[in-house]
Structures are given as structure tokens and as C-alpha cells.
Tab-separated table of C-alpha atoms and ligand atoms in Angstrom:
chain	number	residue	atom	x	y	z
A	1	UNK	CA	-7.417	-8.286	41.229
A	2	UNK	CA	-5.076	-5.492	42.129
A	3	UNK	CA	-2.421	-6.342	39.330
A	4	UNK	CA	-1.356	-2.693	37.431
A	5	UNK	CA	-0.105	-4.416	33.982
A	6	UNK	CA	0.508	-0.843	32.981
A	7	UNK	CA	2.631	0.400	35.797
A	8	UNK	CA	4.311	-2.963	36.498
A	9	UNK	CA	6.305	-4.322	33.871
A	10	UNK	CA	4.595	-8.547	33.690
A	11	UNK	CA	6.507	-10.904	35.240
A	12	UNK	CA	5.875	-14.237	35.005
A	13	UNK	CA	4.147	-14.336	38.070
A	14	UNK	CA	1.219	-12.502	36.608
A	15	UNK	CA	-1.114	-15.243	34.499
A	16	UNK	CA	-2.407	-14.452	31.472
A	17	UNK	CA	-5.860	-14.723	32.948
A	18	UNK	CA	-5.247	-12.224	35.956
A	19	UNK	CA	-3.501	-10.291	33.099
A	20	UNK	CA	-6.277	-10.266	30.747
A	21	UNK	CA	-8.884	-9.544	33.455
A	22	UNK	CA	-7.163	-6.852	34.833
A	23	UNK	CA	-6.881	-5.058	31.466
A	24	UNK	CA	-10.275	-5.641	30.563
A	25	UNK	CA	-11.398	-3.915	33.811
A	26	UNK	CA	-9.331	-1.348	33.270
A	27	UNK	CA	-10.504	-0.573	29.676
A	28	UNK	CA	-14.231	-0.131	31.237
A	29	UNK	CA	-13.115	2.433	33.976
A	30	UNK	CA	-12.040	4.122	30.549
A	31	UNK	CA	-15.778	6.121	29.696
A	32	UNK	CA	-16.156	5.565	26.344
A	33	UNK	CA	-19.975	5.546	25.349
A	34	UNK	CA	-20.383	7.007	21.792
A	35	UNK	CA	-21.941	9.401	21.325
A	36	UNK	CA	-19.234	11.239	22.316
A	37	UNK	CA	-17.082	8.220	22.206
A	38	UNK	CA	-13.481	9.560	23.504
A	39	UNK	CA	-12.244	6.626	22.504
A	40	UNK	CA	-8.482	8.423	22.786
A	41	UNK	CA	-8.356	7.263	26.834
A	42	UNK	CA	-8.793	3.257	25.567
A	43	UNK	CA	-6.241	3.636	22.455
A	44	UNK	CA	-3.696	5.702	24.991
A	45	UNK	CA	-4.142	2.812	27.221
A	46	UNK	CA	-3.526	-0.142	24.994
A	47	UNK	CA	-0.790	1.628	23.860
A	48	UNK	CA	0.942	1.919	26.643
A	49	UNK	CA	0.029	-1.541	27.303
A	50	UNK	CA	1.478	-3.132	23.890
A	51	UNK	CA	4.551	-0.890	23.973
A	52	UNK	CA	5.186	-1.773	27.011
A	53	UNK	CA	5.256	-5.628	25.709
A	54	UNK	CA	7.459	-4.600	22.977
A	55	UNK	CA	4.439	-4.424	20.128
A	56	UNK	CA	4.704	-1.019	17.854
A	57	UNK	CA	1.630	1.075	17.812
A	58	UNK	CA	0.565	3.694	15.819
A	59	UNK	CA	-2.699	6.052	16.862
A	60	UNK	CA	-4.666	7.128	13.799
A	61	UNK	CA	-7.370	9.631	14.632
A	62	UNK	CA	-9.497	11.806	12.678
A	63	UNK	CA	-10.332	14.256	15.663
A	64	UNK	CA	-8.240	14.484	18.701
A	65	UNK	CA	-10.607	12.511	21.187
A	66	UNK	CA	-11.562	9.602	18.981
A	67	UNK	CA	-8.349	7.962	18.249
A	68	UNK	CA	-8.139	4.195	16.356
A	69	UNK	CA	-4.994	1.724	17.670
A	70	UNK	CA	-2.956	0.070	15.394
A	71	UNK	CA	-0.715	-2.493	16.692
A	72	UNK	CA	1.398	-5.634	15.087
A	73	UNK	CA	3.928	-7.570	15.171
A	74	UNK	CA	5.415	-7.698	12.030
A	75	UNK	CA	6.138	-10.883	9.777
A	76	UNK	CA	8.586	-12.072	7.883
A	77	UNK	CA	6.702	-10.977	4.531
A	78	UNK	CA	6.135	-14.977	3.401
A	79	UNK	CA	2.308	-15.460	4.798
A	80	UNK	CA	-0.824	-13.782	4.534
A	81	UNK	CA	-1.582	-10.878	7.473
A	82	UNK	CA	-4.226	-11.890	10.523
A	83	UNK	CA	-5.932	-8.816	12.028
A	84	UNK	CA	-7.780	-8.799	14.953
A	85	UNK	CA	-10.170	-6.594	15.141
A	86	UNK	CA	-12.287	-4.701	18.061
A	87	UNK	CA	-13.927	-1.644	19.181
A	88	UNK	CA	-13.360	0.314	22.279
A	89	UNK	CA	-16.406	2.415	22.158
A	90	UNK	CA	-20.093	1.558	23.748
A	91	UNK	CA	-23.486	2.698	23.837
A	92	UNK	CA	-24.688	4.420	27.043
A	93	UNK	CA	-25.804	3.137	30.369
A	94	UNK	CA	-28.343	4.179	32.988
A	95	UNK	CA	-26.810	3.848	36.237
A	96	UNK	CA	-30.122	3.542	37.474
A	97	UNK	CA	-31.093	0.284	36.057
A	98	UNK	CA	-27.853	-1.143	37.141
A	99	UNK	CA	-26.748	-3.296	40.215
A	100	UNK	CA	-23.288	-2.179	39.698
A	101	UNK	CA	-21.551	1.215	38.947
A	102	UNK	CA	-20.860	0.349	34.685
A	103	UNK	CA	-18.004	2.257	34.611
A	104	UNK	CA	-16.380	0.687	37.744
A	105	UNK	CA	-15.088	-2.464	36.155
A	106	UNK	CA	-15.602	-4.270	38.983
A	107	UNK	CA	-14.725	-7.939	38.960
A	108	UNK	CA	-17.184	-10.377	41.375
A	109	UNK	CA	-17.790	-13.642	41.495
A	110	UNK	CA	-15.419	-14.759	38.162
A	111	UNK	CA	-17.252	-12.594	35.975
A	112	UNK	CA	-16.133	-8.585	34.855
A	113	UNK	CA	-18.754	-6.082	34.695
A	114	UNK	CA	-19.566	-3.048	32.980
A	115	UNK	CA	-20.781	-1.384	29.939
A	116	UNK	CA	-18.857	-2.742	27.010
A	117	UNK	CA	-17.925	-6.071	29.400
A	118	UNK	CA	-19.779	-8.099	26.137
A	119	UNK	CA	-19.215	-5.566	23.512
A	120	UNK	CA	-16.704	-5.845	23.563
A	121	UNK	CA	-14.252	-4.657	25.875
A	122	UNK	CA	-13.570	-8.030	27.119
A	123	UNK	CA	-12.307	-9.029	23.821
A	124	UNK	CA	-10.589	-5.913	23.206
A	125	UNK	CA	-8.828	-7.222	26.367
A	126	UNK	CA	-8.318	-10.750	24.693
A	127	UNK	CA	-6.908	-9.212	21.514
A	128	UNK	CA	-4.361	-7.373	23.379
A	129	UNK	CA	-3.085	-9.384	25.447
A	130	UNK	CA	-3.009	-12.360	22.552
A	131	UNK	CA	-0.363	-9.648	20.840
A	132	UNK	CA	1.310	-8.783	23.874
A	133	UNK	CA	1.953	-12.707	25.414
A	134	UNK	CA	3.184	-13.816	21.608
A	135	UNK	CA	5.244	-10.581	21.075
A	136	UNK	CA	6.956	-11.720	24.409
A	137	UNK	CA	7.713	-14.994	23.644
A	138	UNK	CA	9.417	-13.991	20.441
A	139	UNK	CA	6.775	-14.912	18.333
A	140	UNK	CA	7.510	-14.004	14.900
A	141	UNK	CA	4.645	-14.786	12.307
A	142	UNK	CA	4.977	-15.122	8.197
A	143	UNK	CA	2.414	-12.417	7.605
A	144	UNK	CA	2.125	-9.081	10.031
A	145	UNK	CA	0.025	-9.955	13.247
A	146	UNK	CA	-1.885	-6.612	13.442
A	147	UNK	CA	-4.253	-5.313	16.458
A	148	UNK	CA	-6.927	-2.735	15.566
A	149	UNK	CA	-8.926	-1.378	18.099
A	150	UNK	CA	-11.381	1.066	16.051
A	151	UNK	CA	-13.146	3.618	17.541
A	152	UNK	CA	-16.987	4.275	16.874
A	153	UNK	CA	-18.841	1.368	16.003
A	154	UNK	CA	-21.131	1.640	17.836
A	155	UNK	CA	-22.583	4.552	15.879
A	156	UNK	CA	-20.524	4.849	12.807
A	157	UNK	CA	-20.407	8.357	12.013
A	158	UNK	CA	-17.049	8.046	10.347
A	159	UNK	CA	-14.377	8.200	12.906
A	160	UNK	CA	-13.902	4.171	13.046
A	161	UNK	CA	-12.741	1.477	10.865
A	162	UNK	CA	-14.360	2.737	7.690
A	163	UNK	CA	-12.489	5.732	8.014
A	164	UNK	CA	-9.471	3.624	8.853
A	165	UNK	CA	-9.620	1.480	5.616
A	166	UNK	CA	-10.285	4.716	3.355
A	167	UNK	CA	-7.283	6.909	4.766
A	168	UNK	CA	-4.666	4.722	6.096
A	169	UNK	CA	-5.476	1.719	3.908
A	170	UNK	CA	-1.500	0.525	4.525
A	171	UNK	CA	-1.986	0.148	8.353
A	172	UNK	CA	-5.011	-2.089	8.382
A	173	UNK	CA	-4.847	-4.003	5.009
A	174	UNK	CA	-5.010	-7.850	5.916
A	175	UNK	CA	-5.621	-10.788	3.892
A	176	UNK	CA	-7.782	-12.532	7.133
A	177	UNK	CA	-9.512	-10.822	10.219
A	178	UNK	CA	-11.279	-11.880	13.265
A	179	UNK	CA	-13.309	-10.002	14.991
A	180	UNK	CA	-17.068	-9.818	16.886
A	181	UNK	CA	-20.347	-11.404	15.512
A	182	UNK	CA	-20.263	-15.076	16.774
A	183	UNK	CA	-18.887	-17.156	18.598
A	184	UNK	CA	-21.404	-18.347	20.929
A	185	UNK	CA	-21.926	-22.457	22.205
A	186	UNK	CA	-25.357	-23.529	21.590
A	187	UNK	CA	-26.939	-27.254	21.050
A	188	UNK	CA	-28.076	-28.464	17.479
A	189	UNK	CA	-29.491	-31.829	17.592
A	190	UNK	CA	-28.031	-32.741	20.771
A	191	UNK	CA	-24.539	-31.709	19.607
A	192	UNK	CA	-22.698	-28.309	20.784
A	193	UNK	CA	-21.783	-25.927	18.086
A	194	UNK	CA	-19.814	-22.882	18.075
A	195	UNK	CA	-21.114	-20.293	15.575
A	196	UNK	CA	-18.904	-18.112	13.364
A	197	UNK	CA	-20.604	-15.529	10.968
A	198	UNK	CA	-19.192	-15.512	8.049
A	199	UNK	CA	-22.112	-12.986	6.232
A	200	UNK	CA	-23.686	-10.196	7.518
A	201	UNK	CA	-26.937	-9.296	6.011
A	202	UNK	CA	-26.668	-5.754	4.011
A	203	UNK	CA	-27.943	-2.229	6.087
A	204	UNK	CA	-30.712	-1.103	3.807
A	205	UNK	CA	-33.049	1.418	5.047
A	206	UNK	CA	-35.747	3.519	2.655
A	207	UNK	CA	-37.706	6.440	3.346
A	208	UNK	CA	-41.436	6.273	1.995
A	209	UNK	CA	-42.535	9.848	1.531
A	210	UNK	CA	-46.537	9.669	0.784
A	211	UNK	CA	-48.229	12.610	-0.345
A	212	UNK	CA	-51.131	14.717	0.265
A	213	UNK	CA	-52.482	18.229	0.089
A	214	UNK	CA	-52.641	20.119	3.231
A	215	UNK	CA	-55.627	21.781	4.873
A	216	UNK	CA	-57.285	22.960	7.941
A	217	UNK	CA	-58.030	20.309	10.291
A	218	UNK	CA	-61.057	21.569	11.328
A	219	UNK	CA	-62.493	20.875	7.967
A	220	UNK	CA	-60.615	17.442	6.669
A	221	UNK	CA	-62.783	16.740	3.332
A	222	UNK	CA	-60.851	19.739	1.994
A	223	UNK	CA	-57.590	18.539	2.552
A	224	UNK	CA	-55.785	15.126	1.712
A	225	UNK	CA	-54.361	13.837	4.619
A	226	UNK	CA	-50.487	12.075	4.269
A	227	UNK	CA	-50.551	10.548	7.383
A	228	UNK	CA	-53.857	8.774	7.126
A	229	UNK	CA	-52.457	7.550	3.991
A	230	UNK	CA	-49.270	6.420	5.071
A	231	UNK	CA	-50.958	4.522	7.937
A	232	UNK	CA	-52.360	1.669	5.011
A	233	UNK	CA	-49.169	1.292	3.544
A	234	UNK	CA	-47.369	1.072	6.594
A	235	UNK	CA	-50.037	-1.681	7.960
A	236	UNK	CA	-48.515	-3.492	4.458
A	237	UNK	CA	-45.388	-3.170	5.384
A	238	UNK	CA	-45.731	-4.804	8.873
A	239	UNK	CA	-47.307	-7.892	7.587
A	240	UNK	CA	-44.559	-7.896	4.434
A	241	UNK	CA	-42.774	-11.352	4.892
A	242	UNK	CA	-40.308	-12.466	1.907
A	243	UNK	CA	-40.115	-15.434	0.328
A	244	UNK	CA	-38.263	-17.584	2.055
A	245	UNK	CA	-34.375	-18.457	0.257
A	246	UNK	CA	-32.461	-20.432	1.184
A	247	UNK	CA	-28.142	-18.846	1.393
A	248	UNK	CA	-25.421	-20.894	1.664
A	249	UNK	CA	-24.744	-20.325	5.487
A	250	UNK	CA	-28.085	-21.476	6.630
A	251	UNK	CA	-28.041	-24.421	4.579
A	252	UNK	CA	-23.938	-25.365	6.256
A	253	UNK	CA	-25.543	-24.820	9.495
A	254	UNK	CA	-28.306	-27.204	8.967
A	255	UNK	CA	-25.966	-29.529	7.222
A	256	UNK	CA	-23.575	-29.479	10.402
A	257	UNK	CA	-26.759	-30.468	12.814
A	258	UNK	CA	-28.840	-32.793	10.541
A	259	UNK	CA	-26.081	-34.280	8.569
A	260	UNK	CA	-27.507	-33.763	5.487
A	261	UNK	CA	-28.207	-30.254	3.241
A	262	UNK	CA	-31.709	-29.360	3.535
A	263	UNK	CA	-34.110	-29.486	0.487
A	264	UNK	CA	-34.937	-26.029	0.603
A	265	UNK	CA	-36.123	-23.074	2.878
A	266	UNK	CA	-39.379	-24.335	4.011
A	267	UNK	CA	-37.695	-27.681	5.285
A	268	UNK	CA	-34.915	-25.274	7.545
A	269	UNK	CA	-38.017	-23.234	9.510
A	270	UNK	CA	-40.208	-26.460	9.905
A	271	UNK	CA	-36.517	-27.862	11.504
A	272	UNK	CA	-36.343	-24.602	13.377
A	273	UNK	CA	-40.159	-24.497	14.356
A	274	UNK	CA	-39.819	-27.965	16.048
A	275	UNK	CA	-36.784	-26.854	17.924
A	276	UNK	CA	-38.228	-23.790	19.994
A	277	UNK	CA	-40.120	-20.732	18.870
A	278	UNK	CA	-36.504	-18.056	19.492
A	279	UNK	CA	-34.893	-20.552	16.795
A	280	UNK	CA	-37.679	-20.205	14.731
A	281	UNK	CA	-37.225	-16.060	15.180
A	282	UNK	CA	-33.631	-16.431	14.736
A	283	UNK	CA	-33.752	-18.228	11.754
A	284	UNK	CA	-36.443	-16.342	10.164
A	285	UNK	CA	-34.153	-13.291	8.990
A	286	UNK	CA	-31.653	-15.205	7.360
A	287	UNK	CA	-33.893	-16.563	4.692
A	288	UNK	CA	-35.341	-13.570	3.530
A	289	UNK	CA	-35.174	-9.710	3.316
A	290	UNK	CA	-37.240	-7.971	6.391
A	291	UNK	CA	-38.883	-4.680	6.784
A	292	UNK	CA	-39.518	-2.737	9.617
A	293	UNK	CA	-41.114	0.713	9.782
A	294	UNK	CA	-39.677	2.631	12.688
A	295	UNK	CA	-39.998	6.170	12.540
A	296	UNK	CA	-42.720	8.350	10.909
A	297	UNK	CA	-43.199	12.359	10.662
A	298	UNK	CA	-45.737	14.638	9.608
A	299	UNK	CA	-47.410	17.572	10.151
A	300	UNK	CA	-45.600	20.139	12.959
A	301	UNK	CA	-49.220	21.547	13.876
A	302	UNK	CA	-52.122	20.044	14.773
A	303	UNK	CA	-54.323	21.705	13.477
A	304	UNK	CA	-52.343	21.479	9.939
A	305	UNK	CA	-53.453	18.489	7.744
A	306	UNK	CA	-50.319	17.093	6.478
A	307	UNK	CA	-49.340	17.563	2.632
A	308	UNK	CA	-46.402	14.865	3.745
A	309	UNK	CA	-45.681	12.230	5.731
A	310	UNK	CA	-42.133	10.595	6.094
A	311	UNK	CA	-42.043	6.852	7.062
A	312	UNK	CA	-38.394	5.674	7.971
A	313	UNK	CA	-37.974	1.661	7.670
A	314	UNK	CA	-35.270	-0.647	8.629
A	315	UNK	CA	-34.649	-2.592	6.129
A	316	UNK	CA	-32.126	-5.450	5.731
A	317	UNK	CA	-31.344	-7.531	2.482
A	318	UNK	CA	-29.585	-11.029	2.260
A	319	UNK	CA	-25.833	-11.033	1.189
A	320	UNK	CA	-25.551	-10.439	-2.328
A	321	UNK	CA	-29.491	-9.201	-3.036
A	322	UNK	CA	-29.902	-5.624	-4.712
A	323	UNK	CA	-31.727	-2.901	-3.553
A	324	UNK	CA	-33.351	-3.472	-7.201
A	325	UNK	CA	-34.481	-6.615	-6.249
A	326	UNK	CA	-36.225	-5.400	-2.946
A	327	UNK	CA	-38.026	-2.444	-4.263
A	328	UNK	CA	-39.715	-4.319	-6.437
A	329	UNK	CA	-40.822	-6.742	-3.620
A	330	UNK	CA	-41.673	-3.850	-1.490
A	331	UNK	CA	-43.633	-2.109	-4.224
A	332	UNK	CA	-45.112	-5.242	-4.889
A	333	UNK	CA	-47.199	-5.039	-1.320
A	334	UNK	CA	-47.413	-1.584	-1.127
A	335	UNK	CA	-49.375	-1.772	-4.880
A	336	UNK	CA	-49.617	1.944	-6.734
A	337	UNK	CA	-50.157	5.281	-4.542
A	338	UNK	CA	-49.342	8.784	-4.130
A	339	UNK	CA	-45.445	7.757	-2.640
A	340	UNK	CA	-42.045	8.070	-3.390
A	341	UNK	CA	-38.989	5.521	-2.407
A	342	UNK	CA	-35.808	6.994	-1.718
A	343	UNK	CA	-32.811	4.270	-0.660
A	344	UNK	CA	-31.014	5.952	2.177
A	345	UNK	CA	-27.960	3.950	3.005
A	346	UNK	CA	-26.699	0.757	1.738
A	347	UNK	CA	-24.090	-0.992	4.297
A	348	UNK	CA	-22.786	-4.561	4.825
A	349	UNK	CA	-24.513	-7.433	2.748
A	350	UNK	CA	-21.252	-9.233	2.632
A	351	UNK	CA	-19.090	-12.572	2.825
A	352	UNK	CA	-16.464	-14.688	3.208
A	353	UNK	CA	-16.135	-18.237	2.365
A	354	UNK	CA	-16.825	-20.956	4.578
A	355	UNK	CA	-13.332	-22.815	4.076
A	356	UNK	CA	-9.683	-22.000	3.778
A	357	UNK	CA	-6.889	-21.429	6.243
A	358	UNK	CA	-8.526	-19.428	9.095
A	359	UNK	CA	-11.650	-21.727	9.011
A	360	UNK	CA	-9.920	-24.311	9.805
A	361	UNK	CA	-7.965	-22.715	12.430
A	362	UNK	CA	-11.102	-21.863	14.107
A	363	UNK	CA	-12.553	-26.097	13.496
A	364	UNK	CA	-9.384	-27.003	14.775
A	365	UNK	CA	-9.280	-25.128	18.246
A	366	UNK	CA	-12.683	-26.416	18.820
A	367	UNK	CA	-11.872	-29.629	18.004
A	368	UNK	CA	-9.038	-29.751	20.643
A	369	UNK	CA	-10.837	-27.455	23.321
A	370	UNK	CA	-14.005	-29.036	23.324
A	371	UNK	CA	-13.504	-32.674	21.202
A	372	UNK	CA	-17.775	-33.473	21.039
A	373	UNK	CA	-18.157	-30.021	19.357
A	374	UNK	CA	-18.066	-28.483	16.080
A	375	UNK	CA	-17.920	-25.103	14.125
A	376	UNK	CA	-21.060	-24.041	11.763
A	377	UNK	CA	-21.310	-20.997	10.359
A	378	UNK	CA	-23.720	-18.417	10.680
A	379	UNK	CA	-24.875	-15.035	8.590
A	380	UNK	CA	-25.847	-12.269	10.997
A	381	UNK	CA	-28.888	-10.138	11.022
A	382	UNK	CA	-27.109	-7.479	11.893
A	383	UNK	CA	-23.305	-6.203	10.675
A	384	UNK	CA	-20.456	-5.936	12.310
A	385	UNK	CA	-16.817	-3.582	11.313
A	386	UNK	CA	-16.060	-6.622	9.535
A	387	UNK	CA	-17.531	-5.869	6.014
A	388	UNK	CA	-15.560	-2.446	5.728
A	389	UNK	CA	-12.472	-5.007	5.963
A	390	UNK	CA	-14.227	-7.113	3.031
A	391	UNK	CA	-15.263	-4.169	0.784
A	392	UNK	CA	-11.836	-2.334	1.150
A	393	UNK	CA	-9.638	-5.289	0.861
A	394	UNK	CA	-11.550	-8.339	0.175
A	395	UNK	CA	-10.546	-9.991	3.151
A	396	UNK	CA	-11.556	-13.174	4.973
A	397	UNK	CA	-13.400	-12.043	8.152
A	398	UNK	CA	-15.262	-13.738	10.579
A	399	UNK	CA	-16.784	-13.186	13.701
A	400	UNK	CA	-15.656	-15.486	16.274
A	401	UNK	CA	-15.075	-14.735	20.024
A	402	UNK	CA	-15.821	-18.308	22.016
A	403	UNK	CA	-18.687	-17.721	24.704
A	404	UNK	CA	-18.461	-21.288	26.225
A	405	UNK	CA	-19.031	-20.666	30.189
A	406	UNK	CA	-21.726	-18.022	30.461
A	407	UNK	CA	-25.359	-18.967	29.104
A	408	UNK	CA	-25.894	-17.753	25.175
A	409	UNK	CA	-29.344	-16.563	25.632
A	410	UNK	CA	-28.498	-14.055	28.671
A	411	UNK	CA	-25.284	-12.949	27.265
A	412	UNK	CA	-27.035	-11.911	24.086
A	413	UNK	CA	-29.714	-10.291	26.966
A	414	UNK	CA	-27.185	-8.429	28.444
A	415	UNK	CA	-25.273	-7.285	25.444
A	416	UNK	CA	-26.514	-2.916	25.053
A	417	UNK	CA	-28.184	-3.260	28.336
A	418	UNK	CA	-28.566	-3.224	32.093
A	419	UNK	CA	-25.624	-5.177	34.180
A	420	UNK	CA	-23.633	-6.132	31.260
A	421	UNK	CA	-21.136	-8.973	32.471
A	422	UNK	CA	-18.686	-11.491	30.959
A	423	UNK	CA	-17.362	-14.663	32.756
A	424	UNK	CA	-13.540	-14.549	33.603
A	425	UNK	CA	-13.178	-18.148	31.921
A	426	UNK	CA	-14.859	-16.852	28.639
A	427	UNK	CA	-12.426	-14.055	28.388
A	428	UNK	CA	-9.512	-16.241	28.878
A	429	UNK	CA	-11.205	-18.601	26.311
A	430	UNK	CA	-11.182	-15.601	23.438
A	431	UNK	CA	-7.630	-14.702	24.582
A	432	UNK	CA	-6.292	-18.939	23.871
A	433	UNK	CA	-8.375	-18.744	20.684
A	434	UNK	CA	-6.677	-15.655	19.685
A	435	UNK	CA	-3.500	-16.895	20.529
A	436	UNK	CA	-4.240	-20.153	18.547
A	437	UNK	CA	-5.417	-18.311	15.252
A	438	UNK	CA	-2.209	-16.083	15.033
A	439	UNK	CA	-0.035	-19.347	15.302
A	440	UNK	CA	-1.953	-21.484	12.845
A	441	UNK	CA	-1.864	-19.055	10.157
A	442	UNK	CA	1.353	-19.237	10.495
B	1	LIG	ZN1	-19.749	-4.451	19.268
């Protein structure tokens, strides 16, 4: 694949696929892993990429090195605005648990590898080249076509797409976005499905500070000790399981594969328990809040019984629950004590609706690429950029990127870890499906 789309203005000669590899390759040679991010060298190259292709750009960056993208094609001004969105940065990598140097972008065998290859630096590829093909063919759409490719995601310290949406509000502002989240093939009662997440569960971590009185450990009836304390109520908090509740995604997604809405929760992780026991952990999230302590500290002596001890847990609530809501669950298992509860962060918890113009955009590209299959949607355990995009502008976002070629369960493996890959064929996929989406909405 020794195709320079930069240097060499395309010709028709080039495919899209050979085009779309090649830039994906070239985005991983670009070092990006955030923390420190540098995501400057990937938004200087897609720019010279788009402008090259006749798309305007604008860089938006709130420190030199860590510049967003903005690309589109502008529109008429008669139809609602499609962004697609990305990130270029990724976590690290450890050369030494690799195969493959993960910043050499290598491309073996049909598939691309490298760190970001997954996440998502393949689909950053997609989403440019989607842009660039259309803005060459004189594609004009109703509503601006725009390309973001945000910077830190990966760690969201402010540099990214949140920052984006607060300062430059004008540049990003969409009625519709697609970005990461879903997209993946799997079988539901013998049927394929492609999943697109239309809710992302809400960010919710707490800090439990239990308290003691400090002493010398040689002598611990004097003292109180915090972390012996904290270790009951953080046994609690390992066995805490929510109620289960059934949300409106979950109860689509067993609609599309049983053909009929399910009666409740319980019904949806029997369904899932017969299935396979990773459903049955998959599923298990989306009906109910979860807890999980991850980080503790107390005394910074050893011989100094702590007066405090500071448990850190993850903590994720359903779209649409308060924080309200879950403290009084929590506190509910943890029963009274010497502790405090202090909210840290609330990010994410929520969605878009399950219908409407770029749902069925999505329905209909399966439908044509793949006739036997259908689109269900999905809420994600995790979050994605795609709720700044719904808290700053209420906009429809989901997260679809087609992974049809390369198996579901190893590319969710690979994604943040050793030997990181993506099939050729799936990145051409994202890049017809992104094509697709910016035509029908218009
Ligand atoms: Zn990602």
C-alpha cells in the first residue's frame, strides 16, 4: 500500500478502499497516545488531506499541541446538519506485548494495525475520506456535512469535544451525529443484528470517606481504625446489585430478537442467561445502576492508625436516574456509620430516540448491505463524546461504525490493548455507511 493521498493529488485510479487504508495507516504512524495526546500531527494531517479534496477546515485548539479538526461541506441551509464525529487520540501501548511495532501502521494480511486501529483511527479514516469522496463528486447536502475529529477522549481533561461545544459552539452545532459506541454484527435468535447505542449510561463516581481516630499502631484498642472500617462497607458495596429495570433500549433490543416486548426485567436476563453467560454480563449493566470500589487510601505510615480512609467507586447510573435516587440505594446497603458521600463527577446518562430520519438511514443501509439483518439498539455501559453533542445541543447521536468482517468478541478484546487490528473490509464498510448517512439525510 504505497499510495501518498497527501502528496499525490487522487486520481481515479486510487480506490476508495486503498484510499481509506492508506490514510488510516498513516494517522497511526501519527503518535498520539493521551496523556500527552499531540493530537496537532493527526488534525495537521487531515487537514491537509480534506483541503486537498476541496473540504474547508478550521483547527480549534486550546493549547498548541492538542488541536480539534473541523471540517464540512456546507449545505444549502434547507436540512438539518449530520456530523461525524471521531477522536484522533489513544491510550498507550507496550511495545513489548505487541507482535507488531503500534505505531508502524503496518497493513498485513487485509487487516491495519496499530494502537488506535479500533479506536478509532480506522474510522477517523472512514469519516474523512466519506467527506473527501462526496466533496469531490460535487456533493452538495441541505444541511452542513461537518467532520470533527476531537482531540482527547480518551482522557477528557478538557481539550476535546466538550471544550469544543462550550467555546466554539457555531463550528460543531448539528441537529444529528454519528460517531463510536456500536456498530458491531452479532446473532440474536438466529438472526444477525447490528447494534447502535443510542444511550449511554451516566459517569457517576462517589468518594466514601469513613472516619476514625488515629493512634499508634502498636497499641490499636486506643485508636479507631478507618480502614478496618471501610473494609465492611466496601465488602457491601461489592455484593450491591440493583434492582433490575427495565429502559427502553433493552426492551427494543429484545423486541427486535424475540418479536415481542418483554414482560419485564427478570424475563430479559433469564433470555440472556439461556443465551451464554458474556450475554448475561453484558446485559446485566443495562438494567440497573452498578458499583464498583476501585481505589482506597489511608494512612501514609504504618505505624499510624488511620483517622481516614478514602474509598473511590465507579459508579454508573441508567439514563435519566439521579444521583438522588442512587444514594439512597447505596446508603440503603451501606446502613448508618461513621461516613460521608461526596458525588465527584456526573457525566453522560443520556439519549436519543430510537426513530426519526438518521435511524432509518442506518435500518436502511443494513437492509440493502446485508438483506437477513436488522438494526436494534443498544445503551452503552460506558459513554462515548456523543453526550457532550446531546447536552450542548440536544442532538440525535448514535454510535454506529459497522464491524461486519472481523469477529465482535476479539475486536472488543483488542480494543485498549495488545495488537490492536481492524480488517480492511470493515473499514471500507464504515466509510460506505458514512457515505450512505450523509446522502440520506439529505
Ligand atoms: Zn474511542
Amino acid at each position: 500500500m504505497a499510495v501518498r493521498v497527501r502528496d499525490a493529488p487522487l486520481s481515479a485510479t486510487v480506490s476508495l478502499r486503498d484510499e481509506v487504508a492508506t490514510l488510516a495507516s498513516e494517522l497511526i504512524r501519527l503518535d498520539t497516545v493521551n496523556p500527552p495526546g499531540n493530537e496537532t500531527l493527526a488534525a495537521e494531517h487531515l487537514h491537509g488531506y480534506l483541503e486537498a479534496n476541496g473540504v474547508a477546515c478550521g483547527l480549534y485548539a486550546k493549547v498548541p499541541e492538542r488541536a480539534n479538526l473541523v471540517a464540512r461541506i456546507p449545505g444549502t441551509g434547507d436540512g438539518p446538519r449530520l456530523a461525524l464525529l471521531s477522536h484522533t487520540d489513544t491510550v498507550l501501548a507496550d511495545p513489548a506485548e505487541w507482535e507488531v511495532d503500534p505505531w508502524a501502521g503496518e497493513i498485513r494480511e487485509g487487516e491495519i494495525w496499530g494502537r488506535g486501529a479500533l479506536d478509532m483511527k480506522g474510522h477517523v479514516a472512514a469519516a474523512a475520506v466519506a467527506v473527501a469522496s462526496l466533496s469531490r463528486e460535487g456533493f452538495r447536502p441541505k444541511g452542513d456535512l461537518i467532520f470533527i475529529a476531537a482531540a482527547d477522549e480518551e482522557v477528557g481533561a478538557d481539550f476535546g469535544l466538550a471544550w469544543l461545544c462550550r467555546e466554539h459552539p457555531d463550528a460543531v452545532r448539528a441537529e444529528y451525529s454519528l460517531n463510536e459506541g456500536a456498530g458491531d454484527r452479532i446473532d440474536l435468535a438466529g438472526r444477525p443484528f447490528y447494534l447502535a447505542s443510542t444511550a449511554e449510561k451516566m459517569n457517576s463516581p462517589f468518594v466514601l470517606r469513613v472516619g476514625g481516630r488515629s493512634g499508634h499502631a502498636s497499641m490499636p484498642s486506643i485508636a479507631d481504625n478507618a480502614l478496618v472500617k471501610a473494609a465492611k462497607l466496601i465488602e457491601r458495596l461489592g455484593e450491591f446489585k440493583a434492582e433490575p429495570r427495565l429502559e427502553p433500549e433493552v426492551s427494543a433490543l429484545f423486541e427486535a430478537a424475540v418479536g415481542a416486548p418483554p414482560e419485564d426485567a427478570n424475563q430479559v436476563l433469564e433470555a440472556a442467561r439461556l443465551v451464554d453467560p458474556i450475554a448475561l454480563e453484558l446485559v446485566e449493566p443495562l438494567l440497573g445502576m452498578t458499583v464498583s470500589p476501585t481505589m482506597a487510601t489511608a494512612s501514609q505510615k504504618r505505624n499510624v492508625v488511620p483517622a481516614l480512609c478514602e474509598v473511590t467507586v465507579d459508579c454508573r447510573l441508567l439514563p435519566g436516574q439521579t444521583q438522588a435516587e442512587a444514594e439512597e440505594a447505596i446508603r440503603g446497603v451501606l446502613g448508618d456509620g461513621d461516613y460521608e458521600l461526596e458525588w465527584i463527577e456526573a457525566h453522560g446518562g443520556t439519549r436519543s430516540p430510537m426513530a426519526g430520519p438518521l435511524w432509518d438511514a442506518i435500518a436502511e443501509w443494513v437492509a440493502e448491505t446485508e438483506p437477513e439483518a436488522a438494526v436494534a439498539p443498544i445503551c452503552l455501559a460506558g459513554f462515548t463524546d456523543s453526550h457532550w453533542m446531546r447536552d450542548a445541543f440536544g442532538t440525535v447521536a448514535y454510535g454506529f461504525f459497522p464491524l461486519r468482517y472481523m469477529d465482535t468478541q476479539l475486536a472488543t478484546r483488542l480494543v485498549h490493548s495488545a495488537n490492536e487490528r481492524i480488517r480492511v473490509d470493515d473499514v471500507e464498510l464504515g466509510l460506505e455507511f458514512l457515505r450512505h448517512a450523509a446522502r440520506a439525510m439529505n
